[in-house]
Structure formats: structure tokens, C-alpha cells
Amino acid sequence: MSERVRRIGRLRSTVRRSILLPSGRAAARVLSPIDRALQPGANLFNRFLGSYVGEVTGLQLGLLVAALVALATVPMWAPLFVGNYMRTLAVACIWSIFAMGWDIQSGYTGYISFGHSALSAAAGYTTALLAVNLSPVPSFWVTIPVSILAALVLGLLIGLPSLRLSGPYFSLVTFVAVLLFYRLTIGFSETLGGENGFQAVEVFTWDFTERYYLMLVPMLLVAAALTVVARSNVGTVLVAIRENERAVSAAGLDPTKFKLWSFALSSITMGIGGVLLAHFGGNVDPTTFVVVDRSIEMIAMAVIGGMSSVLGPIGGAFLFVLLRDEILRLWFGHSTRWVMLWLLVLLVLVFARNGLFRWIWHAVGAVGGDRE
């Protein structure tokens, strides 16, 4: 172990012993009465929904309700701030779907994909191609399922041959898939639009409020669906694959089949996000959809929020997009903003490897006895 790693370990231990633990004990004393007051509501929640989405404590339920109320009332408070928070939060909803889509495959199984931007691109480009090549342009009820199906087909094409691989070999295959998709957009520019892509995709609406809710509602539905899956036997097997794939095989289960299911589920989720992003801005191009930077950003959002959860990627996506598009933008130039953002991601990786929002969720739950 190098001296630098030992110094980071000592620093992390000092911060935990001197700052985090005393602060946590003080916060617990303050929050305990609130937790007890909210516990009857939590008991009701656990009775009817606990078996599907997991049990919560009083404070966790309060935090969840507060977050939902804050999201539902964005048009009321966002205009009070300097900046275009309505647009930024709508974008954050789309990226939350991407981060959840990446996490249900990579976070749960431990098979890290660098190629998920290709899946969202498959949906986005299918939407654009249908809009450009067909006349009259099919309705959303046709283009949306076809585009999501395209993401699923591409996901299976990547997943079927690659999920029997492991470690860096699997990651490399997904990375190459993105590079291949990008080169196809350039090499077949007459068909796929080249560097400029397509600008002819119809937007859902230009009304800020309507556009925000059109992004928020699918995000909440995807979160609810993935939460149920994650809490089911399928989610348990996916986590078991990450922890010990041989043990899963020894139990008589086929890990490849479950990994393929997770990749298919992830592809559908990425397709939903890709369709929303295409109809949000009205354009589809390699920079927005295909380049590997987009995949890295999805990973960063899931990691800083907390992998192997649903709330973690959502929180990470909102934090990442708000920092990138609003908060850091006020203080730094374009290049410096990105440097500061990735430095913050690096600090989270060093000091809170399980993710900020996952840590907050369990810290709040610990006040009333976390049921995880």
C-alpha cells in the first residue's frame, strides 16, 4: 500500500471520527422526536407498500414526501432563483432515468458498462429517422414504442455476446459499441446526419411548466417500476451475481439469464430516456447522445448518488445537473466549471464511496432504526 493511500485513509478516518460521528449524534438527538412523530405514517406505508418498495422509518418517509412535494411544486418556487431552473430540473429528470437505467444493470450486477449512451442514442436516432423519412410523421404513440424497441434490440445485440465475459473484457466491449456507433454516424452521415445530426424532431411542447411535468412523471413511473424490480427476487439475484456469481450458479440459477434480463430492463429504461431527450430539445446529434462522455456522466451520477439503489441515481443526477448547469455556472467559466465538477466527483469517490444520497438515506434511517 502506497504512502499516499495510507494518508487518504488516515484523513478519511480523522474526518469520520472528529466531524461526522459527533455531528451525527447531535443531529440524531434533534431528529428523534420528529422521527417518532412521523412513525405512525411510516407504519401505514410499510403495511401497504413495504413489501413492494421496502420499509421506511418515520424520518425516511418524511424525507421522501418532502422530496416529492419539492418536485411537484417546482413551477412555484423555481422562478424565484436566478437562472433557468425549470429547464435544468426537467433535464435532471431525463438524466435521472439514464442513471437509473445504467444502475439497474451495472450497479446491481457489478458488470460496468461504458456503452449505455449507445442505447439512448438508438432510441433518439430512431425517433429522428422516423420523423425525417416518413410523411406524414407518425404520432408519438407510434414513434415512442418503436424507438424504445430499437434501444432494446441494440441492448440485446450488445448484451448477448458480451455478458458471458467479465471484468474489463465486458466493459471494453460496451466501450467499443459506443465508438462504433459514433463512427457509424460520421461514416453514414447522409443517413445518420453526421456531426450535425437531426434538428427536425418535434418537441413535446415549449411551455416550461408542461415540459417539466412531461419529464417528471415518466421519471417517477420508472423509479417506481425499478424499485419494485430491485426489491423482488430478481433484484436479489442480481446483487448476488455481483457479490458471488459462482454461488449463484451453485444454487442452480443461470447468472447469464439474469444478467440478460437486467440488460434488457436497462435498455428499455435508456430508450425511454432517449425518447424524452429527443423530444425535449428537438435535436439528435452525436455530441448529445452518442459520445462516451455521456456514458461517463451517467456513471458519475449513479456513483455520487449511491449505486445499487433507485434513490441514489436520482439524487446524483439532480445534484450533477444542478451543479453543471446552474450553481457552478454562476462562478466559473465553461472549462473551469467542468474541472470543478469532476473534482467534486473525485472527492465523493474518495470520501463517500457508497454515494452521498445513499449515505444520507441510511443516516436518516439510523435515527429511528434503519430497516435495511
mmCIF file of C-alpha atoms in Angstrom:
data_model
loop_
_atom_site.group_PDB
_atom_site.id
_atom_site.type_symbol
_atom_site.label_atom_id
_atom_site.label_comp_id
_atom_site.label_asym_id
_atom_site.label_seq_id
_atom_site.Cartn_x
_atom_site.Cartn_y
_atom_site.Cartn_z
ATOM 1 C CA MET A 1 0.000 0.000 0.000
ATOM 2 C CA SER A 2 1.490 3.341 -1.027
ATOM 3 C CA GLU A 3 2.071 6.210 1.404
ATOM 4 C CA ARG A 4 -0.490 8.322 -0.492
ATOM 5 C CA VAL A 5 -3.226 5.710 0.012
ATOM 6 C CA ARG A 6 -2.371 5.455 3.721
ATOM 7 C CA ARG A 7 -2.585 9.263 4.080
ATOM 8 C CA ILE A 8 -6.020 9.315 2.426
ATOM 9 C CA GLY A 9 -7.149 6.529 4.744
ATOM 10 C CA ARG A 10 -5.933 8.421 7.826
ATOM 11 C CA LEU A 11 -7.613 11.628 6.598
ATOM 12 C CA ARG A 12 -10.900 9.788 5.999
ATOM 13 C CA SER A 13 -10.704 8.247 9.467
ATOM 14 C CA THR A 14 -9.984 11.623 11.091
ATOM 15 C CA VAL A 15 -12.882 13.301 9.297
ATOM 16 C CA ARG A 16 -15.203 10.476 10.327
ATOM 17 C CA ARG A 17 -14.059 10.435 13.975
ATOM 18 C CA SER A 18 -13.797 14.198 14.525
ATOM 19 C CA ILE A 19 -16.606 15.607 12.403
ATOM 20 C CA LEU A 20 -19.102 13.083 11.087
ATOM 21 C CA LEU A 21 -19.722 10.986 14.209
ATOM 22 C CA PRO A 22 -20.183 13.941 16.648
ATOM 23 C CA SER A 23 -22.359 15.740 14.088
ATOM 24 C CA GLY A 24 -24.415 12.609 13.559
ATOM 25 C CA ARG A 25 -25.018 12.130 17.281
ATOM 26 C CA ALA A 26 -26.100 15.778 17.656
ATOM 27 C CA ALA A 27 -28.400 15.528 14.627
ATOM 28 C CA ALA A 28 -29.917 12.284 15.952
ATOM 29 C CA ARG A 29 -30.841 13.965 19.247
ATOM 30 C CA VAL A 30 -32.612 16.761 17.358
ATOM 31 C CA LEU A 31 -34.344 14.490 14.825
ATOM 32 C CA SER A 32 -35.511 11.700 17.140
ATOM 33 C CA PRO A 33 -38.747 13.498 18.232
ATOM 34 C CA ILE A 34 -39.617 14.190 14.583
ATOM 35 C CA ASP A 35 -38.987 10.549 13.698
ATOM 36 C CA ARG A 36 -41.311 9.369 16.478
ATOM 37 C CA ALA A 37 -43.995 11.832 15.378
ATOM 38 C CA LEU A 38 -43.849 10.548 11.777
ATOM 39 C CA GLN A 39 -43.651 6.865 12.702
ATOM 40 C CA PRO A 40 -47.456 6.217 12.542
ATOM 41 C CA GLY A 41 -47.404 7.339 8.910
ATOM 42 C CA ALA A 42 -44.408 5.116 8.258
ATOM 43 C CA ASN A 43 -46.194 2.150 9.816
ATOM 44 C CA LEU A 44 -49.130 2.706 7.462
ATOM 45 C CA PHE A 45 -46.759 2.969 4.487
ATOM 46 C CA ASN A 46 -44.934 -0.198 5.486
ATOM 47 C CA ARG A 47 -48.190 -2.077 5.930
ATOM 48 C CA PHE A 48 -49.426 -1.459 2.387
ATOM 49 C CA LEU A 49 -46.247 -0.818 0.339
ATOM 50 C CA GLY A 50 -43.347 -2.083 2.425
ATOM 51 C CA SER A 51 -43.222 -5.499 0.810
ATOM 52 C CA TYR A 52 -43.015 -3.927 -2.656
ATOM 53 C CA VAL A 53 -40.676 -0.947 -2.219
ATOM 54 C CA GLY A 54 -39.035 -1.566 1.159
ATOM 55 C CA GLU A 55 -39.864 -0.430 4.670
ATOM 56 C CA VAL A 56 -39.079 3.070 5.890
ATOM 57 C CA THR A 57 -38.710 4.861 9.188
ATOM 58 C CA GLY A 58 -40.643 7.990 10.090
ATOM 59 C CA LEU A 59 -37.849 10.328 9.037
ATOM 60 C CA GLN A 60 -37.238 8.456 5.803
ATOM 61 C CA LEU A 61 -40.919 8.786 4.934
ATOM 62 C CA GLY A 62 -40.786 12.495 5.796
ATOM 63 C CA LEU A 63 -37.725 12.944 3.587
ATOM 64 C CA LEU A 64 -39.417 11.087 0.731
ATOM 65 C CA VAL A 65 -42.609 13.128 0.990
ATOM 66 C CA ALA A 66 -40.647 16.394 1.219
ATOM 67 C CA ALA A 67 -38.687 15.497 -1.927
ATOM 68 C CA LEU A 68 -41.876 14.604 -3.825
ATOM 69 C CA VAL A 69 -43.569 17.832 -2.733
ATOM 70 C CA ALA A 70 -40.481 19.828 -3.772
ATOM 71 C CA LEU A 71 -40.502 18.162 -7.203
ATOM 72 C CA ALA A 72 -44.240 18.584 -7.658
ATOM 73 C CA THR A 73 -44.138 22.302 -6.820
ATOM 74 C CA VAL A 74 -41.108 23.261 -8.915
ATOM 75 C CA PRO A 75 -43.112 25.725 -11.091
ATOM 76 C CA MET A 76 -43.994 27.623 -7.894
ATOM 77 C CA TRP A 77 -40.507 28.117 -6.499
ATOM 78 C CA ALA A 78 -38.026 27.681 -9.351
ATOM 79 C CA PRO A 79 -38.733 31.135 -10.920
ATOM 80 C CA LEU A 80 -37.596 32.751 -7.644
ATOM 81 C CA PHE A 81 -33.985 31.761 -8.328
ATOM 82 C CA VAL A 82 -31.542 33.319 -10.772
ATOM 83 C CA GLY A 83 -31.158 31.029 -13.768
ATOM 84 C CA ASN A 84 -33.402 28.708 -15.766
ATOM 85 C CA TYR A 85 -34.171 26.155 -13.078
ATOM 86 C CA MET A 86 -37.354 24.933 -14.785
ATOM 87 C CA ARG A 87 -35.360 23.759 -17.780
ATOM 88 C CA THR A 88 -32.491 22.444 -15.667
ATOM 89 C CA LEU A 89 -34.746 20.355 -13.437
ATOM 90 C CA ALA A 90 -36.554 18.943 -16.470
ATOM 91 C CA VAL A 91 -33.161 17.907 -17.881
ATOM 92 C CA ALA A 92 -32.294 16.408 -14.484
ATOM 93 C CA CYS A 93 -35.409 14.227 -14.707
ATOM 94 C CA ILE A 94 -34.188 12.795 -18.032
ATOM 95 C CA TRP A 95 -30.707 12.174 -16.704
ATOM 96 C CA SER A 96 -32.185 10.514 -13.628
ATOM 97 C CA ILE A 97 -33.782 7.983 -15.968
ATOM 98 C CA PHE A 98 -30.416 7.432 -17.649
ATOM 99 C CA ALA A 99 -28.642 6.998 -14.304
ATOM 100 C CA MET A 100 -31.294 4.552 -13.071
ATOM 101 C CA GLY A 101 -31.063 2.663 -16.367
ATOM 102 C CA TRP A 102 -27.319 2.306 -16.042
ATOM 103 C CA ASP A 103 -27.541 1.366 -12.368
ATOM 104 C CA ILE A 104 -30.133 -1.427 -12.732
ATOM 105 C CA GLN A 105 -27.659 -3.206 -14.985
ATOM 106 C CA SER A 106 -24.187 -2.184 -13.865
ATOM 107 C CA GLY A 107 -24.781 -1.159 -10.259
ATOM 108 C CA TYR A 108 -26.708 -4.282 -9.318
ATOM 109 C CA THR A 109 -24.746 -6.915 -11.241
ATOM 110 C CA GLY A 110 -21.311 -5.285 -10.980
ATOM 111 C CA TYR A 111 -20.826 -5.534 -14.758
ATOM 112 C CA ILE A 112 -19.713 -1.983 -15.501
ATOM 113 C CA SER A 113 -20.925 -0.719 -18.859
ATOM 114 C CA PHE A 114 -19.312 2.229 -20.636
ATOM 115 C CA GLY A 115 -21.696 1.911 -23.547
ATOM 116 C CA HIS A 116 -25.096 2.958 -22.285
ATOM 117 C CA SER A 117 -25.088 6.188 -24.274
ATOM 118 C CA ALA A 118 -25.392 3.984 -27.383
ATOM 119 C CA LEU A 119 -28.703 2.646 -26.056
ATOM 120 C CA SER A 120 -30.199 6.101 -25.547
ATOM 121 C CA ALA A 121 -28.798 7.043 -28.963
ATOM 122 C CA ALA A 122 -30.580 4.092 -30.576
ATOM 123 C CA ALA A 123 -33.898 5.442 -29.292
ATOM 124 C CA GLY A 124 -33.099 9.051 -30.150
ATOM 125 C CA TYR A 125 -31.877 8.297 -33.671
ATOM 126 C CA THR A 126 -34.850 6.027 -34.366
ATOM 127 C CA THR A 127 -37.174 8.858 -33.378
ATOM 128 C CA ALA A 128 -35.275 11.263 -35.635
ATOM 129 C CA LEU A 129 -35.169 8.859 -38.602
ATOM 130 C CA LEU A 130 -38.904 8.224 -38.366
ATOM 131 C CA ALA A 131 -39.535 11.982 -38.299
ATOM 132 C CA VAL A 132 -37.227 12.688 -41.250
ATOM 133 C CA ASN A 133 -38.047 9.762 -43.545
ATOM 134 C CA LEU A 134 -41.786 9.247 -43.104
ATOM 135 C CA SER A 135 -44.529 11.539 -44.325
ATOM 136 C CA PRO A 136 -46.794 12.238 -42.636
ATOM 137 C CA VAL A 137 -44.729 11.887 -39.493
ATOM 138 C CA PRO A 138 -46.171 9.110 -37.279
ATOM 139 C CA SER A 139 -47.719 10.125 -33.991
ATOM 140 C CA PHE A 140 -45.913 9.865 -30.688
ATOM 141 C CA TRP A 141 -47.907 6.697 -29.965
ATOM 142 C CA VAL A 142 -46.037 5.032 -32.836
ATOM 143 C CA THR A 143 -42.576 6.607 -32.672
ATOM 144 C CA ILE A 144 -42.115 6.235 -28.920
ATOM 145 C CA PRO A 145 -42.637 2.427 -28.633
ATOM 146 C CA VAL A 146 -40.696 1.825 -31.865
ATOM 147 C CA SER A 147 -37.774 3.897 -30.553
ATOM 148 C CA ILE A 148 -37.771 2.114 -27.193
ATOM 149 C CA LEU A 149 -37.868 -1.191 -29.053
ATOM 150 C CA ALA A 150 -34.806 -0.079 -31.054
ATOM 151 C CA ALA A 151 -32.926 0.550 -27.790
ATOM 152 C CA LEU A 152 -33.952 -2.901 -26.556
ATOM 153 C CA VAL A 153 -32.790 -4.586 -29.774
ATOM 154 C CA LEU A 154 -29.415 -2.827 -29.641
ATOM 155 C CA GLY A 155 -29.103 -3.690 -25.965
ATOM 156 C CA LEU A 156 -29.664 -7.373 -26.704
ATOM 157 C CA LEU A 157 -27.204 -7.226 -29.595
ATOM 158 C CA ILE A 158 -24.576 -5.886 -27.184
ATOM 159 C CA GLY A 159 -25.617 -7.990 -24.217
ATOM 160 C CA LEU A 160 -25.995 -11.433 -25.798
ATOM 161 C CA PRO A 161 -22.354 -11.841 -26.825
ATOM 162 C CA SER A 162 -20.775 -9.742 -24.074
ATOM 163 C CA LEU A 163 -22.487 -10.844 -20.854
ATOM 164 C CA ARG A 164 -20.608 -14.128 -20.867
ATOM 165 C CA LEU A 165 -17.475 -12.025 -20.478
ATOM 166 C CA SER A 166 -16.498 -10.422 -17.210
ATOM 167 C CA GLY A 167 -14.416 -7.615 -15.740
ATOM 168 C CA PRO A 168 -12.541 -5.384 -18.178
ATOM 169 C CA TYR A 169 -13.486 -7.521 -21.182
ATOM 170 C CA PHE A 170 -17.190 -6.784 -20.751
ATOM 171 C CA SER A 171 -16.517 -3.084 -20.135
ATOM 172 C CA LEU A 172 -14.297 -2.921 -23.212
ATOM 173 C CA VAL A 173 -16.999 -4.438 -25.440
ATOM 174 C CA THR A 174 -19.536 -1.831 -24.290
ATOM 175 C CA PHE A 175 -16.954 0.932 -24.768
ATOM 176 C CA VAL A 176 -16.286 -0.251 -28.318
ATOM 177 C CA ALA A 177 -20.030 -0.295 -29.007
ATOM 178 C CA VAL A 178 -20.179 3.455 -28.363
ATOM 179 C CA LEU A 179 -17.132 4.134 -30.529
ATOM 180 C CA LEU A 180 -18.642 2.011 -33.309
ATOM 181 C CA PHE A 181 -21.979 3.852 -33.097
ATOM 182 C CA TYR A 182 -20.192 7.207 -33.209
ATOM 183 C CA ARG A 183 -18.159 6.196 -36.278
ATOM 184 C CA LEU A 184 -21.335 4.992 -37.994
ATOM 185 C CA THR A 185 -22.951 8.411 -37.512
ATOM 186 C CA ILE A 186 -19.923 10.003 -39.206
ATOM 187 C CA GLY A 187 -19.352 7.344 -41.865
ATOM 188 C CA PHE A 188 -23.019 7.260 -42.911
ATOM 189 C CA SER A 189 -23.638 10.949 -42.490
ATOM 190 C CA GLU A 190 -26.165 11.071 -45.342
ATOM 191 C CA THR A 191 -28.377 8.642 -43.435
ATOM 192 C CA LEU A 192 -27.488 9.404 -39.816
ATOM 193 C CA GLY A 193 -26.903 13.140 -40.105
ATOM 194 C CA GLY A 194 -23.155 13.245 -39.406
ATOM 195 C CA GLU A 195 -21.798 15.669 -36.825
ATOM 196 C CA ASN A 196 -24.844 17.936 -37.046
ATOM 197 C CA GLY A 197 -27.354 15.150 -36.529
ATOM 198 C CA PHE A 198 -31.049 15.965 -36.966
ATOM 199 C CA GLN A 199 -32.879 19.121 -35.965
ATOM 200 C CA ALA A 200 -36.332 18.086 -37.184
ATOM 201 C CA VAL A 201 -37.583 16.172 -34.150
ATOM 202 C CA GLU A 202 -40.861 17.563 -32.890
ATOM 203 C CA VAL A 203 -40.699 18.793 -29.309
ATOM 204 C CA PHE A 204 -43.474 17.790 -26.946
ATOM 205 C CA THR A 205 -44.107 21.416 -26.001
ATOM 206 C CA TRP A 206 -42.151 24.645 -25.456
ATOM 207 C CA ASP A 207 -44.177 25.550 -22.368
ATOM 208 C CA PHE A 208 -41.750 25.326 -19.450
ATOM 209 C CA THR A 209 -44.269 24.005 -16.936
ATOM 210 C CA GLU A 210 -45.834 21.390 -19.212
ATOM 211 C CA ARG A 211 -42.397 20.281 -20.390
ATOM 212 C CA TYR A 212 -41.205 19.835 -16.826
ATOM 213 C CA TYR A 213 -44.135 17.617 -15.854
ATOM 214 C CA LEU A 214 -43.781 15.603 -19.081
ATOM 215 C CA MET A 215 -40.286 14.711 -17.895
ATOM 216 C CA LEU A 216 -41.095 14.354 -14.179
ATOM 217 C CA VAL A 217 -43.991 11.890 -14.495
ATOM 218 C CA PRO A 218 -42.071 9.296 -16.586
ATOM 219 C CA MET A 219 -39.135 9.615 -14.184
ATOM 220 C CA LEU A 220 -41.353 8.823 -11.190
ATOM 221 C CA LEU A 221 -43.003 5.906 -13.002
ATOM 222 C CA VAL A 222 -39.615 4.464 -13.996
ATOM 223 C CA ALA A 223 -38.375 4.907 -10.413
ATOM 224 C CA ALA A 224 -41.428 3.102 -9.023
ATOM 225 C CA ALA A 225 -41.106 0.232 -11.514
ATOM 226 C CA LEU A 226 -37.372 -0.216 -10.926
ATOM 227 C CA THR A 227 -37.862 -0.068 -7.155
ATOM 228 C CA VAL A 228 -40.333 -2.969 -7.320
ATOM 229 C CA VAL A 229 -37.930 -4.941 -9.538
ATOM 230 C CA ALA A 230 -34.967 -4.173 -7.284
ATOM 231 C CA ARG A 231 -36.875 -5.364 -4.209
ATOM 232 C CA SER A 232 -38.066 -8.540 -5.935
ATOM 233 C CA ASN A 233 -36.295 -11.892 -6.199
ATOM 234 C CA VAL A 234 -34.783 -10.725 -9.492
ATOM 235 C CA GLY A 235 -33.081 -7.806 -7.745
ATOM 236 C CA THR A 236 -31.801 -10.132 -5.035
ATOM 237 C CA VAL A 237 -30.271 -12.440 -7.644
ATOM 238 C CA LEU A 238 -28.662 -9.507 -9.470
ATOM 239 C CA VAL A 239 -26.981 -8.373 -6.248
ATOM 240 C CA ALA A 240 -25.935 -11.970 -5.566
ATOM 241 C CA ILE A 241 -24.301 -12.085 -9.006
ATOM 242 C CA ARG A 242 -22.281 -9.020 -8.104
ATOM 243 C CA GLU A 243 -21.233 -10.468 -4.758
ATOM 244 C CA ASN A 244 -20.527 -14.056 -5.815
ATOM 245 C CA GLU A 245 -21.540 -15.223 -9.276
ATOM 246 C CA ARG A 246 -20.232 -18.752 -8.672
ATOM 247 C CA ALA A 247 -22.525 -19.128 -5.674
ATOM 248 C CA VAL A 248 -25.494 -18.180 -7.859
ATOM 249 C CA SER A 249 -24.521 -20.899 -10.341
ATOM 250 C CA ALA A 250 -24.042 -23.374 -7.497
ATOM 251 C CA ALA A 251 -27.596 -22.601 -6.363
ATOM 252 C CA GLY A 252 -28.886 -23.866 -9.716
ATOM 253 C CA LEU A 253 -29.592 -20.448 -11.237
ATOM 254 C CA ASP A 254 -28.286 -19.268 -14.588
ATOM 255 C CA PRO A 255 -26.454 -15.946 -13.999
ATOM 256 C CA THR A 256 -26.289 -15.143 -17.712
ATOM 257 C CA LYS A 257 -30.078 -15.280 -17.989
ATOM 258 C CA PHE A 258 -30.499 -12.829 -15.107
ATOM 259 C CA LYS A 259 -27.765 -10.557 -16.448
ATOM 260 C CA LEU A 260 -29.526 -10.522 -19.788
ATOM 261 C CA TRP A 261 -32.798 -9.612 -18.087
ATOM 262 C CA SER A 262 -31.066 -6.731 -16.333
ATOM 263 C CA PHE A 263 -29.546 -5.565 -19.631
ATOM 264 C CA ALA A 264 -32.943 -5.721 -21.334
ATOM 265 C CA LEU A 265 -34.593 -3.789 -18.489
ATOM 266 C CA SER A 266 -31.757 -1.284 -18.587
ATOM 267 C CA SER A 267 -32.111 -0.906 -22.378
ATOM 268 C CA ILE A 268 -35.833 -0.174 -22.118
ATOM 269 C CA THR A 269 -35.143 2.448 -19.451
ATOM 270 C CA MET A 270 -32.419 4.021 -21.596
ATOM 271 C CA GLY A 271 -34.832 4.010 -24.528
ATOM 272 C CA ILE A 272 -37.417 5.929 -22.501
ATOM 273 C CA GLY A 273 -34.782 8.496 -21.561
ATOM 274 C CA GLY A 274 -33.547 8.733 -25.157
ATOM 275 C CA VAL A 275 -37.036 9.423 -26.488
ATOM 276 C CA LEU A 276 -37.658 12.085 -23.849
ATOM 277 C CA LEU A 277 -34.334 13.803 -24.563
ATOM 278 C CA ALA A 278 -35.002 13.810 -28.327
ATOM 279 C CA HIS A 279 -38.439 15.367 -27.898
ATOM 280 C CA PHE A 280 -37.201 17.730 -25.170
ATOM 281 C CA GLY A 281 -34.740 19.680 -27.313
ATOM 282 C CA GLY A 282 -35.903 18.738 -30.801
ATOM 283 C CA ASN A 283 -32.439 17.642 -31.904
ATOM 284 C CA VAL A 284 -30.464 14.402 -32.051
ATOM 285 C CA ASP A 285 -26.722 14.537 -32.626
ATOM 286 C CA PRO A 286 -23.613 12.544 -31.640
ATOM 287 C CA THR A 287 -22.483 15.068 -29.003
ATOM 288 C CA THR A 288 -25.785 14.926 -27.136
ATOM 289 C CA PHE A 289 -26.446 11.203 -27.415
ATOM 290 C CA VAL A 290 -23.558 9.059 -28.591
ATOM 291 C CA VAL A 291 -20.150 10.168 -27.342
ATOM 292 C CA VAL A 292 -18.689 8.171 -24.466
ATOM 293 C CA ASP A 293 -18.715 11.296 -22.269
ATOM 294 C CA ARG A 294 -22.460 10.803 -21.856
ATOM 295 C CA SER A 295 -21.912 7.260 -20.548
ATOM 296 C CA ILE A 296 -19.288 8.511 -18.093
ATOM 297 C CA GLU A 297 -21.685 11.168 -16.821
ATOM 298 C CA MET A 298 -24.374 8.530 -16.206
ATOM 299 C CA ILE A 299 -21.880 6.509 -14.219
ATOM 300 C CA ALA A 300 -20.790 9.577 -12.223
ATOM 301 C CA MET A 301 -24.404 10.408 -11.344
ATOM 302 C CA ALA A 302 -25.104 6.889 -10.115
ATOM 303 C CA VAL A 303 -21.834 6.743 -8.180
ATOM 304 C CA ILE A 304 -22.119 10.087 -6.372
ATOM 305 C CA GLY A 305 -25.749 9.324 -5.501
ATOM 306 C CA GLY A 306 -25.158 5.717 -4.496
ATOM 307 C CA MET A 307 -25.162 2.641 -6.717
ATOM 308 C CA SER A 308 -27.468 -0.363 -6.261
ATOM 309 C CA SER A 309 -30.379 1.811 -5.272
ATOM 310 C CA VAL A 310 -33.027 3.842 -7.041
ATOM 311 C CA LEU A 311 -32.975 6.995 -4.943
ATOM 312 C CA GLY A 312 -29.169 7.243 -5.256
ATOM 313 C CA PRO A 313 -29.020 7.702 -9.059
ATOM 314 C CA ILE A 314 -31.949 10.144 -8.928
ATOM 315 C CA GLY A 315 -30.259 12.263 -6.257
ATOM 316 C CA GLY A 316 -26.912 12.015 -8.023
ATOM 317 C CA ALA A 317 -28.416 13.094 -11.358
ATOM 318 C CA PHE A 318 -30.159 16.107 -9.841
ATOM 319 C CA LEU A 319 -27.020 17.154 -7.950
ATOM 320 C CA PHE A 320 -24.797 16.672 -11.014
ATOM 321 C CA VAL A 321 -27.070 18.585 -13.419
ATOM 322 C CA LEU A 322 -27.763 21.408 -10.949
ATOM 323 C CA LEU A 323 -24.035 21.856 -10.296
ATOM 324 C CA ARG A 324 -23.196 21.671 -14.015
ATOM 325 C CA ASP A 325 -25.949 23.886 -15.428
ATOM 326 C CA GLU A 326 -26.706 26.350 -12.646
ATOM 327 C CA ILE A 327 -24.596 26.509 -9.495
ATOM 328 C CA LEU A 328 -21.041 26.227 -10.857
ATOM 329 C CA ARG A 329 -22.057 28.213 -13.910
ATOM 330 C CA LEU A 330 -22.557 31.280 -11.723
ATOM 331 C CA TRP A 331 -18.966 31.289 -10.517
ATOM 332 C CA PHE A 332 -16.791 29.665 -13.155
ATOM 333 C CA GLY A 333 -16.184 29.715 -16.900
ATOM 334 C CA HIS A 334 -17.136 26.833 -19.138
ATOM 335 C CA SER A 335 -13.871 24.869 -18.846
ATOM 336 C CA THR A 336 -13.311 25.647 -15.162
ATOM 337 C CA ARG A 337 -16.873 24.594 -14.389
ATOM 338 C CA TRP A 338 -16.201 21.122 -15.714
ATOM 339 C CA VAL A 339 -12.894 20.908 -13.814
ATOM 340 C CA MET A 340 -14.620 21.819 -10.544
ATOM 341 C CA LEU A 341 -17.447 19.386 -11.224
ATOM 342 C CA TRP A 342 -15.167 16.431 -11.805
ATOM 343 C CA LEU A 343 -13.076 17.413 -8.770
ATOM 344 C CA LEU A 344 -16.229 17.199 -6.664
ATOM 345 C CA VAL A 345 -16.992 13.795 -8.154
ATOM 346 C CA LEU A 346 -13.454 12.723 -7.280
ATOM 347 C CA LEU A 347 -13.892 13.891 -3.661
ATOM 348 C CA VAL A 348 -17.107 11.878 -3.356
ATOM 349 C CA LEU A 349 -15.346 8.810 -4.713
ATOM 350 C CA VAL A 350 -12.581 9.206 -2.127
ATOM 351 C CA PHE A 351 -14.604 10.160 0.955
ATOM 352 C CA ALA A 352 -18.110 8.737 0.323
ATOM 353 C CA ARG A 353 -17.691 5.774 -1.983
ATOM 354 C CA ASN A 354 -21.171 4.433 -1.227
ATOM 355 C CA GLY A 355 -22.714 7.652 -2.508
ATOM 356 C CA LEU A 356 -23.937 10.845 -0.873
ATOM 357 C CA PHE A 357 -27.660 10.235 -1.068
ATOM 358 C CA ARG A 358 -27.429 6.600 -0.069
ATOM 359 C CA TRP A 359 -25.409 7.700 2.951
ATOM 360 C CA ILE A 360 -27.968 10.388 3.844
ATOM 361 C CA TRP A 361 -30.840 7.900 3.456
ATOM 362 C CA HIS A 362 -29.281 5.382 5.821
ATOM 363 C CA ALA A 363 -28.092 8.080 8.247
ATOM 364 C CA VAL A 364 -31.660 9.388 8.490
ATOM 365 C CA GLY A 365 -32.940 5.822 8.825
ATOM 366 C CA ALA A 366 -30.473 5.092 11.614
ATOM 367 C CA VAL A 367 -32.185 7.708 13.823
ATOM 368 C CA GLY A 368 -35.267 5.514 14.008
ATOM 369 C CA GLY A 369 -33.625 2.156 13.381
ATOM 370 C CA ASP A 370 -32.974 1.549 9.671
ATOM 371 C CA ARG A 371 -34.976 -1.403 8.431
ATOM 372 C CA GLU A 372 -32.496 -2.225 5.630
#
